[in-house]
Amino acid sequence: MDRTTLDPEIQQAREELGRLLDDLINQPLVEEARRLASDNLDQLKSDIQAQGGGLRRQIDTGFTATNDDLGDAVDKVRSAVSKIGNDVLQAAQSTQLRLEGMEPLLNSLDAGLASSEERLTRLMQAQLHHNATSFKAMTVLLNTQQAEYSQAIASVSQELAGVKEMLCAEREDFQRTLQEQRFRFKTLLGLLLLTGVGTSSVLLKLFLG
């Protein structure tokens, strides 16, 4: 799997994860929180206002009554306070039930996240494998090129050594030929001086060839 295949797969997985987060967490939780807060707040406010009004009336009634009715007034106050407590408890239980109703949604979210995480993990492993394979191939190529360059340098060095040896041999031949020519020239010059012009012309012809 090369890079051109991995990049679209990773981008697709990221988009899928983003949609899951938005569809399964962001929007549902915000809507549910708003609805629960609004419902519970309105209900609790209404209950407290109703019970508070009744409690005030019962307290006023209790303290304006005679001593004989004071016990009944206290009982009514206790009953009103107890009802407010029960209403608050019921509201909390209702909220808990609604939160429990979101459990399938949260389970679906967990499954989606696990699937996306697994997919991203596979893609990352494939990318790491691709990078490792590419690195190994590049290393082999560099080693091969280095060996070829070393062999080429050795071959050129060998050729240069051969050329140098040939030049040295040609130089030795040239020096030997030059020495021979000098010796023949000196010999001819000596004969010219000894024998005269007539004989020297014959010797010159022999020398030249």
mmCIF file of C-alpha atoms in Angstrom:
data_model
loop_
_atom_site.group_PDB
_atom_site.id
_atom_site.type_symbol
_atom_site.label_atom_id
_atom_site.label_comp_id
_atom_site.label_asym_id
_atom_site.label_seq_id
_atom_site.Cartn_x
_atom_site.Cartn_y
_atom_site.Cartn_z
ATOM 1 C CA MET A 1 0.000 0.000 0.000
ATOM 2 C CA ASP A 2 1.642 3.221 -1.170
ATOM 3 C CA ARG A 3 1.242 6.773 0.064
ATOM 4 C CA THR A 4 -1.315 7.730 -2.595
ATOM 5 C CA THR A 5 -3.595 4.960 -1.316
ATOM 6 C CA LEU A 6 -3.001 5.629 2.383
ATOM 7 C CA ASP A 7 -3.754 9.364 2.366
ATOM 8 C CA PRO A 8 -7.365 9.075 1.061
ATOM 9 C CA GLU A 9 -8.034 6.193 3.456
ATOM 10 C CA ILE A 10 -6.791 8.207 6.445
ATOM 11 C CA GLN A 11 -8.802 11.268 5.390
ATOM 12 C CA GLN A 12 -11.933 9.144 4.945
ATOM 13 C CA ALA A 13 -11.478 7.608 8.394
ATOM 14 C CA ARG A 14 -11.065 11.057 9.960
ATOM 15 C CA GLU A 15 -14.221 12.335 8.275
ATOM 16 C CA GLU A 16 -16.132 9.249 9.393
ATOM 17 C CA LEU A 17 -14.926 9.741 12.976
ATOM 18 C CA GLY A 18 -15.939 13.401 12.841
ATOM 19 C CA ARG A 19 -19.439 12.499 11.664
ATOM 20 C CA LEU A 20 -19.751 9.925 14.427
ATOM 21 C CA LEU A 21 -18.713 12.429 17.069
ATOM 22 C CA ASP A 22 -21.100 15.054 15.735
ATOM 23 C CA ASP A 23 -24.081 12.733 15.169
ATOM 24 C CA LEU A 24 -23.734 10.517 18.232
ATOM 25 C CA ILE A 25 -22.314 12.897 20.841
ATOM 26 C CA ASN A 26 -22.443 16.581 20.080
ATOM 27 C CA GLN A 27 -25.957 17.123 18.764
ATOM 28 C CA PRO A 28 -27.802 14.452 20.835
ATOM 29 C CA LEU A 29 -26.138 15.415 24.116
ATOM 30 C CA VAL A 30 -26.695 19.127 23.602
ATOM 31 C CA GLU A 31 -30.347 18.618 22.686
ATOM 32 C CA GLU A 32 -30.954 16.166 25.538
ATOM 33 C CA ALA A 33 -29.212 18.408 28.070
ATOM 34 C CA ARG A 34 -31.250 21.393 26.991
ATOM 35 C CA ARG A 35 -34.491 19.423 27.109
ATOM 36 C CA LEU A 36 -33.752 17.872 30.499
ATOM 37 C CA ALA A 37 -32.653 21.159 31.992
ATOM 38 C CA SER A 38 -35.683 22.985 30.635
ATOM 39 C CA ASP A 39 -38.196 20.312 31.677
ATOM 40 C CA ASN A 40 -36.749 19.761 35.130
ATOM 41 C CA LEU A 41 -36.257 23.453 35.800
ATOM 42 C CA ASP A 42 -39.796 24.343 34.768
ATOM 43 C CA GLN A 43 -41.298 21.450 36.716
ATOM 44 C CA LEU A 44 -39.198 22.116 39.799
ATOM 45 C CA LYS A 45 -39.946 25.839 39.688
ATOM 46 C CA SER A 46 -43.667 25.155 39.357
ATOM 47 C CA ASP A 47 -43.619 22.617 42.219
ATOM 48 C CA ILE A 48 -41.649 24.901 44.500
ATOM 49 C CA GLN A 49 -43.900 27.841 43.766
ATOM 50 C CA ALA A 50 -47.028 25.776 44.344
ATOM 51 C CA GLN A 51 -45.717 24.113 47.477
ATOM 52 C CA GLY A 52 -44.166 27.322 48.693
ATOM 53 C CA GLY A 53 -47.466 29.135 48.348
ATOM 54 C CA GLY A 54 -49.283 26.344 50.155
ATOM 55 C CA LEU A 55 -46.586 26.251 52.809
ATOM 56 C CA ARG A 56 -46.879 29.993 53.392
ATOM 57 C CA ARG A 57 -50.646 29.746 53.682
ATOM 58 C CA GLN A 58 -50.378 26.820 56.082
ATOM 59 C CA ILE A 59 -47.771 28.619 58.180
ATOM 60 C CA ASP A 60 -49.892 31.766 58.274
ATOM 61 C CA THR A 61 -52.933 29.693 59.155
ATOM 62 C CA GLY A 62 -51.024 27.813 61.847
ATOM 63 C CA PHE A 63 -49.694 30.896 63.611
ATOM 64 C CA THR A 64 -52.983 32.779 63.461
ATOM 65 C CA ALA A 65 -54.920 29.860 64.862
ATOM 66 C CA THR A 66 -55.477 29.081 68.506
ATOM 67 C CA ASN A 67 -53.047 27.048 70.542
ATOM 68 C CA ASP A 68 -55.299 24.012 70.199
ATOM 69 C CA ASP A 69 -54.884 24.044 66.391
ATOM 70 C CA LEU A 70 -51.120 24.732 66.443
ATOM 71 C CA GLY A 71 -50.253 21.020 66.320
ATOM 72 C CA ASP A 72 -52.349 20.515 63.187
ATOM 73 C CA ALA A 73 -50.683 23.519 61.541
ATOM 74 C CA VAL A 74 -47.212 22.113 62.250
ATOM 75 C CA ASP A 75 -48.246 18.780 60.745
ATOM 76 C CA LYS A 76 -49.431 20.574 57.624
ATOM 77 C CA VAL A 77 -46.110 22.420 57.379
ATOM 78 C CA ARG A 78 -44.192 19.152 57.713
ATOM 79 C CA SER A 79 -46.399 17.562 55.060
ATOM 80 C CA ALA A 80 -45.774 20.437 52.642
ATOM 81 C CA VAL A 81 -42.004 20.291 53.177
ATOM 82 C CA SER A 82 -42.058 16.514 52.676
ATOM 83 C CA LYS A 83 -43.981 16.891 49.418
ATOM 84 C CA ILE A 84 -41.417 19.373 48.087
ATOM 85 C CA GLY A 85 -38.640 16.912 48.950
ATOM 86 C CA ASN A 86 -40.489 14.079 47.205
ATOM 87 C CA ASP A 87 -41.038 16.221 44.111
ATOM 88 C CA VAL A 88 -37.345 17.066 43.936
ATOM 89 C CA LEU A 89 -36.443 13.375 44.349
ATOM 90 C CA GLN A 90 -38.873 12.358 41.599
ATOM 91 C CA ALA A 91 -37.395 14.976 39.274
ATOM 92 C CA ALA A 92 -33.904 13.575 39.934
ATOM 93 C CA GLN A 93 -35.125 10.026 39.292
ATOM 94 C CA SER A 94 -36.770 11.143 36.044
ATOM 95 C CA THR A 95 -33.505 12.685 34.936
ATOM 96 C CA GLN A 96 -31.684 9.448 35.784
ATOM 97 C CA LEU A 97 -34.169 7.423 33.738
ATOM 98 C CA ARG A 98 -33.689 9.694 30.757
ATOM 99 C CA LEU A 99 -29.936 9.370 31.053
ATOM 100 C CA GLU A 100 -30.292 5.584 31.180
ATOM 101 C CA GLY A 101 -32.367 5.810 28.017
ATOM 102 C CA MET A 102 -29.273 7.246 26.307
ATOM 103 C CA GLU A 103 -27.245 4.110 27.079
ATOM 104 C CA PRO A 104 -27.919 2.459 23.663
ATOM 105 C CA LEU A 105 -26.800 5.674 22.003
ATOM 106 C CA LEU A 106 -23.596 5.711 24.038
ATOM 107 C CA ASN A 107 -22.994 2.020 23.261
ATOM 108 C CA SER A 108 -23.409 2.748 19.565
ATOM 109 C CA LEU A 109 -20.955 5.596 19.925
ATOM 110 C CA ASP A 110 -18.412 3.339 21.660
ATOM 111 C CA ALA A 111 -18.746 0.786 18.855
ATOM 112 C CA GLY A 112 -18.284 3.474 16.207
ATOM 113 C CA LEU A 113 -15.243 4.898 17.956
ATOM 114 C CA ALA A 114 -13.717 1.434 18.354
ATOM 115 C CA SER A 115 -14.266 0.713 14.647
ATOM 116 C CA SER A 116 -12.712 4.015 13.599
ATOM 117 C CA GLU A 117 -9.786 3.529 15.978
ATOM 118 C CA GLU A 118 -9.174 0.028 14.628
ATOM 119 C CA ARG A 119 -9.305 1.298 11.066
ATOM 120 C CA LEU A 120 -6.896 4.137 11.792
ATOM 121 C CA THR A 121 -4.577 1.690 13.554
ATOM 122 C CA ARG A 122 -4.524 -0.584 10.502
ATOM 123 C CA LEU A 123 -3.858 2.369 8.237
ATOM 124 C CA MET A 124 -1.007 3.599 10.433
ATOM 125 C CA GLN A 125 0.510 0.115 10.518
ATOM 126 C CA ALA A 126 0.238 -0.124 6.736
ATOM 127 C CA GLN A 127 1.874 3.287 6.370
ATOM 128 C CA LEU A 128 4.713 2.324 8.718
ATOM 129 C CA HIS A 129 5.215 -0.918 6.782
ATOM 130 C CA HIS A 130 5.245 1.028 3.513
ATOM 131 C CA ASN A 131 7.803 3.492 4.884
ATOM 132 C CA ALA A 132 9.990 0.671 6.207
ATOM 133 C CA THR A 133 9.816 -1.167 2.868
ATOM 134 C CA SER A 134 10.660 2.010 0.955
ATOM 135 C CA PHE A 135 13.595 2.688 3.290
ATOM 136 C CA LYS A 136 14.929 -0.849 2.822
ATOM 137 C CA ALA A 137 14.585 -0.589 -0.959
ATOM 138 C CA MET A 138 16.367 2.768 -0.941
ATOM 139 C CA THR A 139 19.145 1.343 1.222
ATOM 140 C CA VAL A 140 19.609 -1.590 -1.161
ATOM 141 C CA LEU A 141 19.654 0.792 -4.131
ATOM 142 C CA LEU A 142 22.247 3.046 -2.486
ATOM 143 C CA ASN A 143 24.422 0.060 -1.590
ATOM 144 C CA THR A 144 24.140 -1.250 -5.151
ATOM 145 C CA GLN A 145 25.032 2.128 -6.620
ATOM 146 C CA GLN A 146 27.945 2.468 -4.214
ATOM 147 C CA ALA A 147 29.234 -0.961 -5.254
ATOM 148 C CA GLU A 148 28.835 -0.051 -8.926
ATOM 149 C CA TYR A 149 30.640 3.257 -8.409
ATOM 150 C CA SER A 150 33.443 1.511 -6.532
ATOM 151 C CA GLN A 151 33.767 -1.045 -9.320
ATOM 152 C CA ALA A 152 33.755 1.700 -11.961
ATOM 153 C CA ILE A 153 36.438 3.645 -10.076
ATOM 154 C CA ALA A 154 38.546 0.500 -9.760
ATOM 155 C CA SER A 155 38.137 -0.180 -13.486
ATOM 156 C CA VAL A 156 39.109 3.384 -14.411
ATOM 157 C CA SER A 157 42.084 3.214 -12.056
ATOM 158 C CA GLN A 158 43.171 -0.027 -13.698
ATOM 159 C CA GLU A 159 42.837 1.508 -17.164
ATOM 160 C CA LEU A 160 44.810 4.563 -16.072
ATOM 161 C CA ALA A 161 47.517 2.309 -14.678
ATOM 162 C CA GLY A 162 47.664 0.487 -18.025
ATOM 163 C CA VAL A 163 47.890 3.770 -19.944
ATOM 164 C CA LYS A 164 50.615 4.987 -17.596
ATOM 165 C CA GLU A 165 52.555 1.749 -18.087
ATOM 166 C CA MET A 166 52.190 2.041 -21.870
ATOM 167 C CA LEU A 167 53.370 5.652 -21.822
ATOM 168 C CA CYS A 168 56.359 4.694 -19.710
ATOM 169 C CA ALA A 169 57.244 1.908 -22.160
ATOM 170 C CA GLU A 170 56.900 4.257 -25.152
ATOM 171 C CA ARG A 171 59.054 6.818 -23.376
ATOM 172 C CA GLU A 172 61.751 4.216 -22.770
ATOM 173 C CA ASP A 173 61.601 3.164 -26.454
ATOM 174 C CA PHE A 174 61.832 6.785 -27.555
ATOM 175 C CA GLN A 175 64.804 7.457 -25.288
ATOM 176 C CA ARG A 176 66.547 4.296 -26.517
ATOM 177 C CA THR A 177 65.899 5.228 -30.150
ATOM 178 C CA LEU A 178 67.112 8.754 -29.511
ATOM 179 C CA GLN A 179 70.305 7.460 -27.947
ATOM 180 C CA GLU A 180 70.867 5.163 -30.926
ATOM 181 C CA GLN A 181 70.324 8.054 -33.345
ATOM 182 C CA ARG A 182 72.770 10.202 -31.411
ATOM 183 C CA PHE A 183 75.357 7.404 -31.457
ATOM 184 C CA ARG A 184 74.964 6.909 -35.210
ATOM 185 C CA PHE A 185 75.154 10.644 -35.787
ATOM 186 C CA LYS A 186 78.345 10.947 -33.777
ATOM 187 C CA THR A 187 79.803 7.961 -35.595
ATOM 188 C CA LEU A 188 78.931 9.454 -38.976
ATOM 189 C CA LEU A 189 80.337 12.806 -37.990
ATOM 190 C CA GLY A 190 83.608 11.160 -37.003
ATOM 191 C CA LEU A 191 83.834 9.294 -40.290
ATOM 192 C CA LEU A 192 83.184 12.475 -42.228
ATOM 193 C CA LEU A 193 86.015 14.155 -40.511
ATOM 194 C CA LEU A 194 88.340 11.218 -41.153
ATOM 195 C CA THR A 195 87.498 10.172 -44.725
ATOM 196 C CA GLY A 196 86.484 13.364 -46.461
ATOM 197 C CA VAL A 197 83.468 14.475 -48.434
ATOM 198 C CA GLY A 198 83.265 11.732 -51.095
ATOM 199 C CA THR A 199 83.243 8.862 -48.753
ATOM 200 C CA SER A 200 81.030 10.709 -46.313
ATOM 201 C CA SER A 201 78.281 11.137 -48.904
ATOM 202 C CA VAL A 202 78.129 7.390 -49.292
ATOM 203 C CA LEU A 203 78.018 6.956 -45.548
ATOM 204 C CA LEU A 204 75.317 9.588 -45.264
ATOM 205 C CA LYS A 205 73.177 7.695 -47.766
ATOM 206 C CA LEU A 206 73.689 4.537 -45.767
ATOM 207 C CA PHE A 207 72.796 6.375 -42.541
ATOM 208 C CA LEU A 208 69.632 7.881 -43.955
ATOM 209 C CA GLY A 209 68.589 4.785 -45.441
#
